[in-house]
């Protein structure tokens, strides 16, 4: 990359202008979402939806139809959002996609509940007392309805276990398994839409739209969630080459594979990994690359937090590895400025260590602020980056000094914003890359915003779920 004389100039490397493409994809995706909802509402309106609202019973049924259609549309959008569609992954990143998935998910679920209540109430001639009996009749007499009820039950399980309080009580594996019931729930709802729903087949446009959306969702899951990871795992035949202890409970796994130059991974990204050692291989765990990937090697660095992460210490060279990814947007892809700042906490330093190695910058253009409890990871490697690349490095030792502060206890009494401005006076003019626990990352977000950083230049990955 050519070094430009103005240090605050936007990045000029054509590779990094992918940020503009991603912005266009986000705009396009947002417009498509709203267009879909508009079309569905239009078909409902042209089918007499508004006129039906004039009567009590017909109004209930009509409102029920509209909420059902909007819920179906959003349920399929949900599936698409989590189908690992590469251009959506690149444009939004995992964190943002997961947040969108949550908002769209809860909205579609609420609409679905409204649909069930309103339709049943309408079929019960608008009499509340008759609705339980009507619900029973609808379930057993109408084609596809029994399946739809089973599908609804699956979605209820997914939503209830998705609520934060419930999630905190579940192991990740249990939550993830239950979450897969969402696919079953969506799949079971299809027959009733086909056989009972009027709008589904009412007009050629509607038929094309609904079949197209269903086909797209199923195709996206098969292609990107299942097909592509399998293809990449077979093609690259990734194997463990060595396992190195970095610190108490922290291990690096070095891997190699065939044609890794064709694996489109970048520093800062992560994969879902399955090590074929026996127990635990059925669960893919996300780990970021802790070194910039090259044509011959990949490295991850993992902290023991549970059974599967602890098992990595005992991996043997030659162990086969299945991968899903690369995912994530905490990479050069999100960059829009030459000057960058990395803020890491604990094991969150892994992707930022890779970025500090893999990104292009001139001496003084990049700085890493690294908070750690006892000892920093990668101390020797980071000092080498300081010496060879001119990376600025600020150690922030100590546990968090207060719940709402991103600083360690070892840095003295300065307030969060003043401290950040002291170390990185031009922070508002940089791209800021952040990785660490979710609550800590939120504190960093607040601090950088208070220091004047525009939210679109704050790039974050947290290791939670
Ligand atoms: C995008 C991303 C990148 C990550 N990169 C790294 C990394 O570079 N180094 C590192 O040490 N850790 C990383 N993690 C965290 C790592 O995935 C979990 O610590 C690991 O999966 C724990 O698995 P376990 O079975 O050993 O522990 P468990 O006992 O199952 O869980 C221990 C903790 O990890 C969480 N966890 C478990 N499985 C997952 C999962 N599949 N996704 C998210 N959280 C999970 C649990 O909620 C719990 O808080 C990353 C997480 C994410 C989401």
Coordinates of C-alpha atoms and ligand atoms in Angstrom, one line a residue:
X1 CA 0.0 0.0 0.0
X2 CA 1.4 3.4 -0.9
X3 CA 2.0 5.7 2.1
X4 CA 0.0 8.9 1.7
X5 CA 1.3 12.1 3.2
X6 CA -1.9 13.1 5.0
X7 CA -2.2 10.7 7.9
X8 CA -5.9 11.3 8.3
X9 CA -6.7 10.7 4.7
X10 CA -9.2 7.9 3.8
X11 CA -7.5 4.6 2.9
X12 CA -6.6 4.5 -0.8
X13 CA -5.8 0.9 -1.2
X14 CA -8.5 -0.5 -3.7
X15 CA -8.8 -3.6 -1.5
X16 CA -9.8 -1.6 1.4
X17 CA -12.5 0.3 -0.6
X18 CA -14.5 -2.9 -0.1
X19 CA -16.0 -0.9 2.7
X20 CA -18.0 1.0 0.1
X21 CA -19.2 -2.2 -1.5
X22 CA -20.3 -3.4 1.9
X23 CA -22.2 -0.2 2.6
X24 CA -24.0 -0.7 -0.8
X25 CA -24.9 -4.3 0.2
X26 CA -26.3 -3.1 3.6
X27 CA -28.4 -0.5 1.8
X28 CA -29.6 -3.1 -0.8
X29 CA -30.4 -5.6 1.9
X30 CA -32.4 -3.1 3.9
X31 CA -34.3 -1.9 0.9
X32 CA -35.1 -5.5 -0.1
X33 CA -36.3 -6.3 3.4
X34 CA -38.7 -3.3 3.3
X35 CA -39.8 -4.0 -0.3
X36 CA -40.7 -7.6 0.7
X37 CA -42.8 -6.4 3.6
X38 CA -44.4 -3.7 1.3
X39 CA -45.2 -6.3 -1.4
X40 CA -46.8 -8.7 1.0
X41 CA -48.9 -5.8 2.5
X42 CA -49.9 -4.7 -1.1
X43 CA -51.2 -8.2 -2.0
X44 CA -53.1 -8.3 1.3
X45 CA -54.6 -4.9 0.5
X46 CA -55.5 -5.7 -3.1
X47 CA -57.1 -8.9 -1.8
X48 CA -59.7 -6.8 0.1
X49 CA -57.6 -6.6 3.3
X50 CA -58.6 -3.0 4.0
X51 CA -62.3 -3.4 3.2
X52 CA -62.5 -6.4 5.5
X53 CA -61.3 -4.3 8.3
X54 CA -64.7 -2.5 8.3
X55 CA -66.4 -5.5 10.0
X56 CA -65.6 -6.9 13.4
X57 CA -65.2 -10.6 12.5
X58 CA -63.8 -10.0 9.0
X59 CA -61.5 -7.3 10.5
X60 CA -60.0 -9.7 13.0
X61 CA -59.5 -12.3 10.3
X62 CA -58.0 -9.8 7.9
X63 CA -55.6 -8.4 10.5
X64 CA -54.7 -12.0 11.3
X65 CA -53.9 -12.6 7.7
X66 CA -51.7 -9.6 7.5
X67 CA -49.8 -10.4 10.7
X68 CA -49.4 -14.0 9.5
X69 CA -47.9 -12.9 6.1
X70 CA -45.5 -10.4 7.7
X71 CA -44.5 -13.0 10.3
X72 CA -43.8 -15.6 7.5
X73 CA -41.8 -13.1 5.5
X74 CA -39.7 -12.2 8.5
X75 CA -39.2 -15.8 9.6
X76 CA -37.6 -16.5 6.2
X77 CA -35.5 -13.3 6.5
X78 CA -34.4 -14.8 9.8
X79 CA -33.2 -17.9 8.1
X80 CA -31.4 -15.9 5.5
X81 CA -29.7 -13.7 8.1
X82 CA -28.1 -16.8 9.8
X83 CA -27.4 -18.8 6.6
X84 CA -23.8 -17.5 6.5
X85 CA -24.4 -15.8 3.2
X86 CA -20.9 -14.5 2.4
X87 CA -21.8 -11.1 1.1
X88 CA -24.1 -10.5 4.1
X89 CA -21.4 -11.8 6.5
X90 CA -18.9 -9.4 4.9
X91 CA -21.2 -6.4 4.9
X92 CA -22.6 -6.8 8.4
X93 CA -20.2 -9.0 10.4
X94 CA -21.3 -11.6 12.9
X95 CA -22.1 -9.3 15.8
X96 CA -24.4 -7.1 13.8
X97 CA -26.0 -10.0 12.0
X98 CA -26.7 -11.7 15.3
X99 CA -28.2 -8.5 16.7
X100 CA -30.4 -8.1 13.6
X101 CA -31.4 -11.7 13.8
X102 CA -32.6 -11.1 17.4
X103 CA -34.7 -8.1 16.5
X104 CA -36.2 -9.7 13.4
X105 CA -36.7 -12.9 15.3
X106 CA -38.6 -11.4 18.2
X107 CA -40.7 -9.2 15.8
X108 CA -41.7 -12.2 13.6
X109 CA -42.5 -14.2 16.7
X110 CA -44.8 -11.5 18.1
X111 CA -46.5 -11.1 14.7
X112 CA -47.0 -14.9 14.6
X113 CA -48.6 -14.9 18.0
X114 CA -50.9 -12.0 16.9
X115 CA -51.7 -14.0 13.8
X116 CA -52.8 -17.0 15.8
X117 CA -54.9 -14.9 18.2
X118 CA -56.5 -12.7 15.6
X119 CA -57.3 -15.5 13.1
X120 CA -58.8 -17.7 15.7
X121 CA -60.8 -14.9 17.2
X122 CA -62.1 -14.0 13.8
X123 CA -63.1 -17.6 13.0
X124 CA -64.8 -17.7 16.4
X125 CA -67.1 -14.9 15.1
X126 CA -65.4 -12.4 17.2
X127 CA -66.5 -14.1 20.5
X128 CA -63.6 -14.6 22.9
X129 CA -65.4 -17.4 24.7
X130 CA -65.6 -19.5 21.5
X131 CA -61.9 -19.1 20.6
X132 CA -60.5 -22.2 22.5
X133 CA -63.0 -24.5 20.7
X134 CA -62.3 -22.7 17.4
X135 CA -58.6 -23.2 17.9
X136 CA -59.1 -26.9 18.4
X137 CA -61.3 -27.1 15.2
X138 CA -58.9 -25.2 13.1
X139 CA -56.0 -27.4 14.3
X140 CA -57.7 -30.7 13.6
X141 CA -59.9 -29.9 10.6
X142 CA -57.8 -27.6 8.4
X143 CA -55.0 -29.1 6.2
X144 CA -51.5 -28.5 7.5
X145 CA -52.6 -26.9 10.7
X146 CA -51.4 -29.7 13.0
X147 CA -48.0 -29.3 11.5
X148 CA -48.2 -25.6 12.0
X149 CA -49.1 -26.0 15.7
X150 CA -46.0 -28.3 16.1
X151 CA -43.9 -25.7 14.2
X152 CA -45.2 -23.0 16.6
X153 CA -44.3 -25.1 19.6
X154 CA -40.7 -25.4 18.2
X155 CA -40.5 -21.6 17.7
X156 CA -41.9 -21.0 21.3
X157 CA -39.0 -23.2 22.6
X158 CA -36.5 -21.2 20.6
X159 CA -37.8 -17.8 21.7
X160 CA -38.1 -18.7 25.3
X161 CA -34.6 -20.1 25.5
X162 CA -33.4 -17.0 23.5
X163 CA -34.5 -14.6 26.2
X164 CA -31.3 -13.4 28.0
X165 CA -32.3 -14.6 31.5
X166 CA -33.0 -18.1 30.2
X167 CA -29.9 -18.2 28.0
X168 CA -27.7 -17.4 31.0
X169 CA -28.9 -20.6 32.7
X170 CA -28.2 -22.8 29.7
X171 CA -25.0 -24.3 28.4
X172 CA -24.1 -23.0 25.0
X173 CA -24.4 -26.5 23.5
X174 CA -28.0 -27.0 24.8
X175 CA -29.0 -23.5 23.7
X176 CA -27.5 -24.1 20.2
X177 CA -29.3 -27.5 19.9
X178 CA -32.6 -26.0 20.9
X179 CA -32.0 -23.1 18.5
X180 CA -31.8 -25.6 15.6
X181 CA -35.5 -26.3 16.3
X182 CA -36.2 -23.0 14.6
X183 CA -35.5 -24.6 11.2
X184 CA -38.0 -27.3 12.1
X185 CA -40.5 -24.7 13.2
X186 CA -40.2 -22.7 10.0
X187 CA -40.4 -25.9 7.9
X188 CA -43.5 -27.2 9.6
X189 CA -45.3 -23.9 9.0
X190 CA -45.0 -24.2 5.2
X191 CA -47.8 -26.7 4.5
X192 CA -50.5 -24.6 6.2
X193 CA -49.4 -21.6 4.3
X194 CA -49.7 -23.6 1.1
X195 CA -53.0 -25.3 1.8
X196 CA -54.9 -22.7 3.9
X197 CA -53.3 -19.3 3.2
X198 CA -55.1 -17.4 0.4
X199 CA -52.4 -15.0 -0.4
X200 CA -49.7 -17.6 -1.0
X201 CA -51.2 -18.7 -4.3
X202 CA -53.7 -15.9 -5.0
X203 CA -51.7 -14.1 -7.7
X204 CA -48.9 -15.2 -10.0
X205 CA -46.7 -12.5 -8.4
X206 CA -47.5 -13.7 -4.9
X207 CA -46.8 -17.3 -5.9
X208 CA -43.4 -16.5 -7.4
X209 CA -42.5 -14.3 -4.4
X210 CA -43.3 -16.9 -1.7
X211 CA -41.9 -19.9 -3.6
X212 CA -38.8 -17.8 -4.4
X213 CA -38.3 -16.7 -0.8
X214 CA -38.7 -20.3 0.5
X215 CA -36.4 -21.7 -2.2
X216 CA -33.8 -19.0 -1.5
X217 CA -33.9 -19.7 2.2
X218 CA -33.5 -23.4 1.9
X219 CA -30.9 -23.1 -0.9
X220 CA -28.9 -20.6 1.2
X221 CA -28.8 -22.9 4.2
X222 CA -27.8 -25.9 2.1
X223 CA -25.2 -24.1 0.2
X224 CA -23.6 -21.8 2.7
X225 CA -24.2 -23.5 6.1
X226 CA -23.6 -27.0 4.9
X227 CA -22.1 -27.3 1.4
X228 CA -19.4 -24.6 1.5
X229 CA -17.9 -25.7 4.9
X230 CA -17.8 -29.3 3.7
X231 CA -16.2 -28.4 0.4
X232 CA -13.6 -26.2 2.1
X233 CA -12.8 -28.9 4.7
X234 CA -12.3 -31.5 2.0
X235 CA -10.4 -29.2 -0.3
X236 CA -8.0 -27.8 2.2
X237 CA -7.5 -31.0 4.4
X238 CA -6.4 -28.9 7.3
X239 CA -4.3 -30.7 10.0
X240 CA -2.7 -29.7 13.3
X241 CA 1.1 -29.3 13.0
X242 CA 1.9 -28.3 16.6
X243 CA 0.4 -27.2 19.9
X244 CA 2.2 -24.6 22.0
X245 CA 1.6 -23.5 25.5
X246 CA 1.4 -19.7 25.7
X247 CA 0.5 -19.2 29.4
X248 CA -1.4 -21.0 32.1
X249 CA -4.6 -22.3 30.4
X250 CA -3.8 -20.7 27.1
X251 CA -2.7 -22.8 24.1
X252 CA -1.9 -22.0 20.5
X253 CA -2.7 -24.5 17.8
X254 CA -0.7 -24.3 14.6
X255 CA -2.3 -25.8 11.4
X256 CA -1.5 -26.4 7.8
X257 CA -3.4 -27.6 4.8
X258 CA -3.5 -27.9 1.0
X259 CA -3.8 -24.7 -1.1
X260 CA -4.4 -22.4 1.8
X261 CA -3.7 -19.6 -0.6
X262 CA -7.2 -20.3 -1.9
X263 CA -8.8 -20.1 1.5
X264 CA -10.2 -16.5 1.5
X265 CA -9.2 -15.8 5.2
X266 CA -8.0 -12.5 6.5
X267 CA -6.3 -11.4 9.7
X268 CA -9.0 -10.6 12.3
X269 CA -11.5 -13.3 11.1
X270 CA -12.6 -16.4 12.8
X271 CA -13.7 -19.9 11.9
X272 CA -15.9 -22.5 13.5
X273 CA -13.4 -25.4 14.3
X274 CA -14.0 -29.1 14.8
X275 CA -11.0 -31.2 15.7
X276 CA -11.5 -34.8 14.8
X277 CA -10.1 -36.3 17.9
X278 CA -13.1 -38.1 19.2
X279 CA -15.3 -36.5 21.9
X280 CA -16.3 -32.9 21.2
X281 CA -15.9 -33.0 17.4
X282 CA -19.7 -32.7 16.9
X283 CA -19.6 -29.1 18.3
X284 CA -17.9 -26.4 16.2
X285 CA -16.3 -23.7 18.4
X286 CA -15.5 -20.3 17.1
X287 CA -11.9 -19.2 17.5
X288 CA -10.2 -16.2 15.8
X289 CA -7.0 -16.5 13.9
X290 CA -4.3 -15.2 16.2
X291 CA -1.7 -14.8 13.4
X292 CA -2.2 -13.3 9.9
X293 CA -2.9 -16.3 7.7
X294 CA -0.5 -17.1 4.9
X295 CA -0.4 -19.7 2.1
X296 CA 0.9 -22.4 4.5
X297 CA -0.3 -21.9 8.0
X298 CA -3.1 -21.0 10.3
X299 CA -2.9 -20.3 14.0
X300 CA -5.5 -20.0 16.8
X301 CA -4.9 -19.2 20.5
X302 CA -7.4 -20.6 22.9
X303 CA -8.1 -20.0 26.6
X304 CA -9.5 -23.0 28.6
X305 CA -13.0 -22.0 29.5
X306 CA -14.7 -25.4 29.4
X307 CA -14.4 -29.0 28.3
X308 CA -13.8 -28.5 24.6
X309 CA -11.3 -25.6 24.8
X310 CA -9.3 -27.4 27.5
X311 CA -9.1 -30.5 25.3
X312 CA -7.1 -28.6 22.6
X313 CA -4.0 -28.8 24.8
X314 CA -3.9 -32.5 24.1
X315 CA -4.3 -32.3 20.4
X316 CA -1.7 -34.4 18.4
X317 CA 0.1 -33.3 15.3
X318 CA -1.7 -34.7 12.3
X319 CA -5.2 -34.4 13.7
X320 CA -7.7 -33.5 11.0
X321 CA -9.7 -30.3 11.3
X322 CA -13.1 -29.4 9.8
X323 CA -13.7 -25.6 9.4
X324 CA -16.7 -23.3 8.9
X325 CA -15.7 -19.9 7.7
X326 CA -13.9 -17.6 7.5
X327 CA -16.5 -15.3 9.1
X328 CA -16.4 -11.8 10.6
X329 CA -15.7 -8.3 9.6
X330 CA -13.1 -7.4 12.2
X331 CA -10.7 -7.1 9.4
X332 CA -9.1 -4.7 6.9
X333 CA -12.4 -5.0 5.1
X334 CA -14.0 -2.6 7.6
X335 CA -11.2 -0.1 7.4
X336 CA -11.8 3.4 6.1
X337 CA -8.9 5.4 7.6
X338 CA -5.2 5.0 7.4
X339 CA -4.8 5.5 11.2
X340 CA -6.0 2.7 13.4
X341 CA -6.3 1.9 17.0
X342 CA -6.8 -1.7 18.5
X343 CA -8.3 -2.1 21.9
X344 CA -8.0 -5.6 23.4
X345 CA -8.9 -7.2 26.7
X346 CA -7.7 -10.6 27.9
X347 CA -8.0 -13.4 25.3
X348 CA -9.7 -10.8 23.0
X349 CA -6.2 -9.8 21.9
X350 CA -6.1 -12.8 19.5
X351 CA -7.7 -11.3 16.4
X352 CA -6.1 -7.9 17.1
X353 CA -2.6 -9.5 17.3
X354 CA -3.3 -10.9 13.9
X355 CA -4.6 -7.6 12.6
X356 CA -1.5 -5.8 13.9
X357 CA 0.6 -8.2 11.9
X358 CA -1.6 -8.4 8.8
X359 CA -2.7 -4.9 8.2
X360 CA -0.7 -2.3 6.3
X361 CA 0.3 0.8 8.2
X362 CA 3.3 3.0 8.5
X363 CA 5.2 3.5 11.8
X364 CA 3.0 5.5 14.1
X365 CA -0.2 4.9 12.3
X366 CA -1.4 1.9 14.4
X367 CA -1.6 1.6 18.2
X368 CA -2.6 -1.3 20.4
X369 CA -4.1 -0.7 23.9
X370 CA -4.1 -4.0 25.6
X371 CA -5.7 -4.7 29.0
X372 CA -4.7 -7.9 30.8
X373 CA -5.1 -9.3 34.3
X374 CA -1.7 -10.8 35.1
X375 CA 0.6 -11.3 32.1
X376 CA 0.1 -10.2 28.5
X377 CA -0.1 -12.8 25.8
X378 CA 2.2 -12.7 22.8
X379 CA 4.5 -10.3 24.6
X380 CA 7.5 -11.2 22.5
X381 CA 5.6 -11.1 19.2
X382 CA 4.0 -7.7 20.1
X383 CA 7.4 -6.2 21.0
X384 CA 8.7 -7.4 17.6
X385 CA 5.8 -5.6 15.8
X386 CA 6.8 -2.5 17.7
X387 CA 10.4 -2.8 16.6
X388 CA 9.8 -3.9 13.0
X389 CA 6.5 -2.2 12.1
X390 CA 6.3 0.8 14.3
X391 CA 3.2 -0.4 16.2
X392 CA 2.4 1.8 19.2
X393 CA 1.8 -0.4 22.2
X394 CA 0.3 0.5 25.5
X395 CA 0.0 -2.1 28.3
X396 CA -3.0 -1.7 30.6
X397 CA -2.3 -4.1 33.5
X398 CA -4.7 -5.2 36.2
X399 CA -8.3 -6.3 36.5
X400 CA -11.0 -3.9 35.6
X401 CA -10.8 -1.1 38.1
X402 CA -14.5 -0.5 38.2
X403 CA -17.6 -2.2 36.6
X404 CA -18.2 0.5 34.1
X405 CA -14.6 1.3 33.3
X406 CA -12.6 -0.3 30.4
X407 CA -9.3 0.4 32.2
X408 CA -7.3 -1.9 34.4
X409 CA -6.6 -1.0 38.0
X410 CA -2.9 -0.5 37.3
X411 CA -3.4 2.7 35.3
X412 CA -4.2 5.2 37.9
X413 CA -7.2 7.5 38.6
X414 CA -7.6 9.3 35.2
X415 CA -11.2 9.1 33.8
X416 CA -11.9 6.8 30.9
X417 CA -12.2 9.4 28.2
X418 CA -9.3 11.5 29.4
X419 CA -7.1 8.5 29.5
X420 CA -8.0 7.4 26.0
X421 CA -7.5 10.9 24.6
X422 CA -4.1 11.0 26.4
X423 CA -2.9 7.8 24.8
X424 CA -4.6 8.3 21.4
X425 CA -5.2 12.1 21.0
X426 CA -6.6 11.6 17.4
X427 CA -8.8 8.6 18.3
X428 CA -11.8 10.3 16.7
X429 CA -10.0 10.3 13.4
X430 CA -9.1 6.6 13.4
X431 CA -10.8 3.3 12.7
X432 CA -11.1 1.6 16.1
X433 CA -11.0 -2.3 16.4
X434 CA -12.2 -3.8 19.6
X435 CA -12.2 -7.3 21.0
X436 CA -12.9 -8.5 24.5
X437 CA -15.8 -9.4 26.8
X438 CA -19.2 -8.0 25.8
X439 CA -19.6 -5.6 28.8
X440 CA -16.1 -4.3 28.5
X441 CA -16.5 -3.7 24.8
X442 CA -19.7 -1.7 25.5
X443 CA -17.6 0.5 27.9
X444 CA -15.1 1.0 25.2
X445 CA -17.9 2.0 22.8
X446 CA -19.2 4.5 25.2
X447 CA -15.8 6.0 25.8
X448 CA -14.8 6.2 22.1
X449 CA -18.2 7.9 21.3
X450 CA -17.6 10.4 24.1
X451 CA -14.2 11.0 22.6
X452 CA -15.9 11.9 19.3
X453 CA -15.5 8.7 17.3
X454 CA -18.2 8.1 14.6
X455 CA -20.0 4.8 15.3
X456 CA -19.3 3.5 11.8
X457 CA -15.6 3.5 12.5
X458 CA -16.0 1.4 15.7
X459 CA -15.5 -2.3 14.7
X460 CA -16.1 -4.9 17.4
X461 CA -16.2 -8.6 17.9
X462 CA -17.1 -10.1 21.3
X463 CA -16.5 -13.7 22.3
X464 CA -20.0 -14.2 23.7
X465 CA -23.1 -15.8 22.1
Ligands
LIG1 C1 -16.5 -14.9 17.1 C2 -15.8 -15.6 18.3 C3 -14.4 -15.7 18.3 C4 -13.8 -16.3 19.4 N1 -12.4 -16.4 19.4 C5 -11.8 -17.0 20.5 C6 -10.4 -17.0 20.5 O1 -9.7 -16.6 19.6 N2 -9.8 -17.6 21.6 C7 -10.5 -18.1 22.7 O2 -10.0 -18.6 23.6 N3 -11.9 -18.0 22.6 C8 -12.5 -17.5 21.6 N4 -13.9 -17.4 21.6 C9 -14.7 -18.0 22.7 C10 -14.7 -19.5 22.5 O3 -15.5 -19.8 21.4 C11 -15.4 -20.2 23.7 O4 -14.6 -19.9 24.8 C12 -15.3 -21.7 23.5 O5 -16.2 -22.1 22.5 C13 -15.6 -22.4 24.8 O6 -16.0 -23.7 24.6 P1 -16.0 -24.9 25.7 O7 -16.8 -26.0 25.3 O8 -14.6 -25.1 26.1 O9 -16.6 -24.2 27.0 P2 -18.1 -24.2 27.5 O10 -18.0 -24.8 28.9 O11 -19.0 -24.8 26.6 O12 -18.3 -22.7 27.6 C14 -17.4 -21.8 28.3 C15 -17.8 -20.4 27.8 O13 -17.7 -20.2 26.4 C16 -19.0 -19.9 25.8 N5 -19.1 -20.7 24.6 C17 -19.1 -22.1 24.5 N6 -19.3 -22.4 23.2 C18 -19.4 -21.3 22.5 C19 -19.6 -21.0 21.1 N7 -19.7 -22.0 20.2 N8 -19.7 -19.7 20.7 C20 -19.6 -18.8 21.6 N9 -19.4 -18.9 22.9 C21 -19.3 -20.2 23.4 C22 -20.0 -20.4 26.9 O14 -21.1 -19.6 26.9 C23 -19.2 -20.1 28.2 O15 -19.3 -18.7 28.6 C24 -14.6 -16.8 20.5 C25 -15.9 -16.7 20.5 C26 -16.6 -16.1 19.4 C27 -18.1 -16.0 19.4

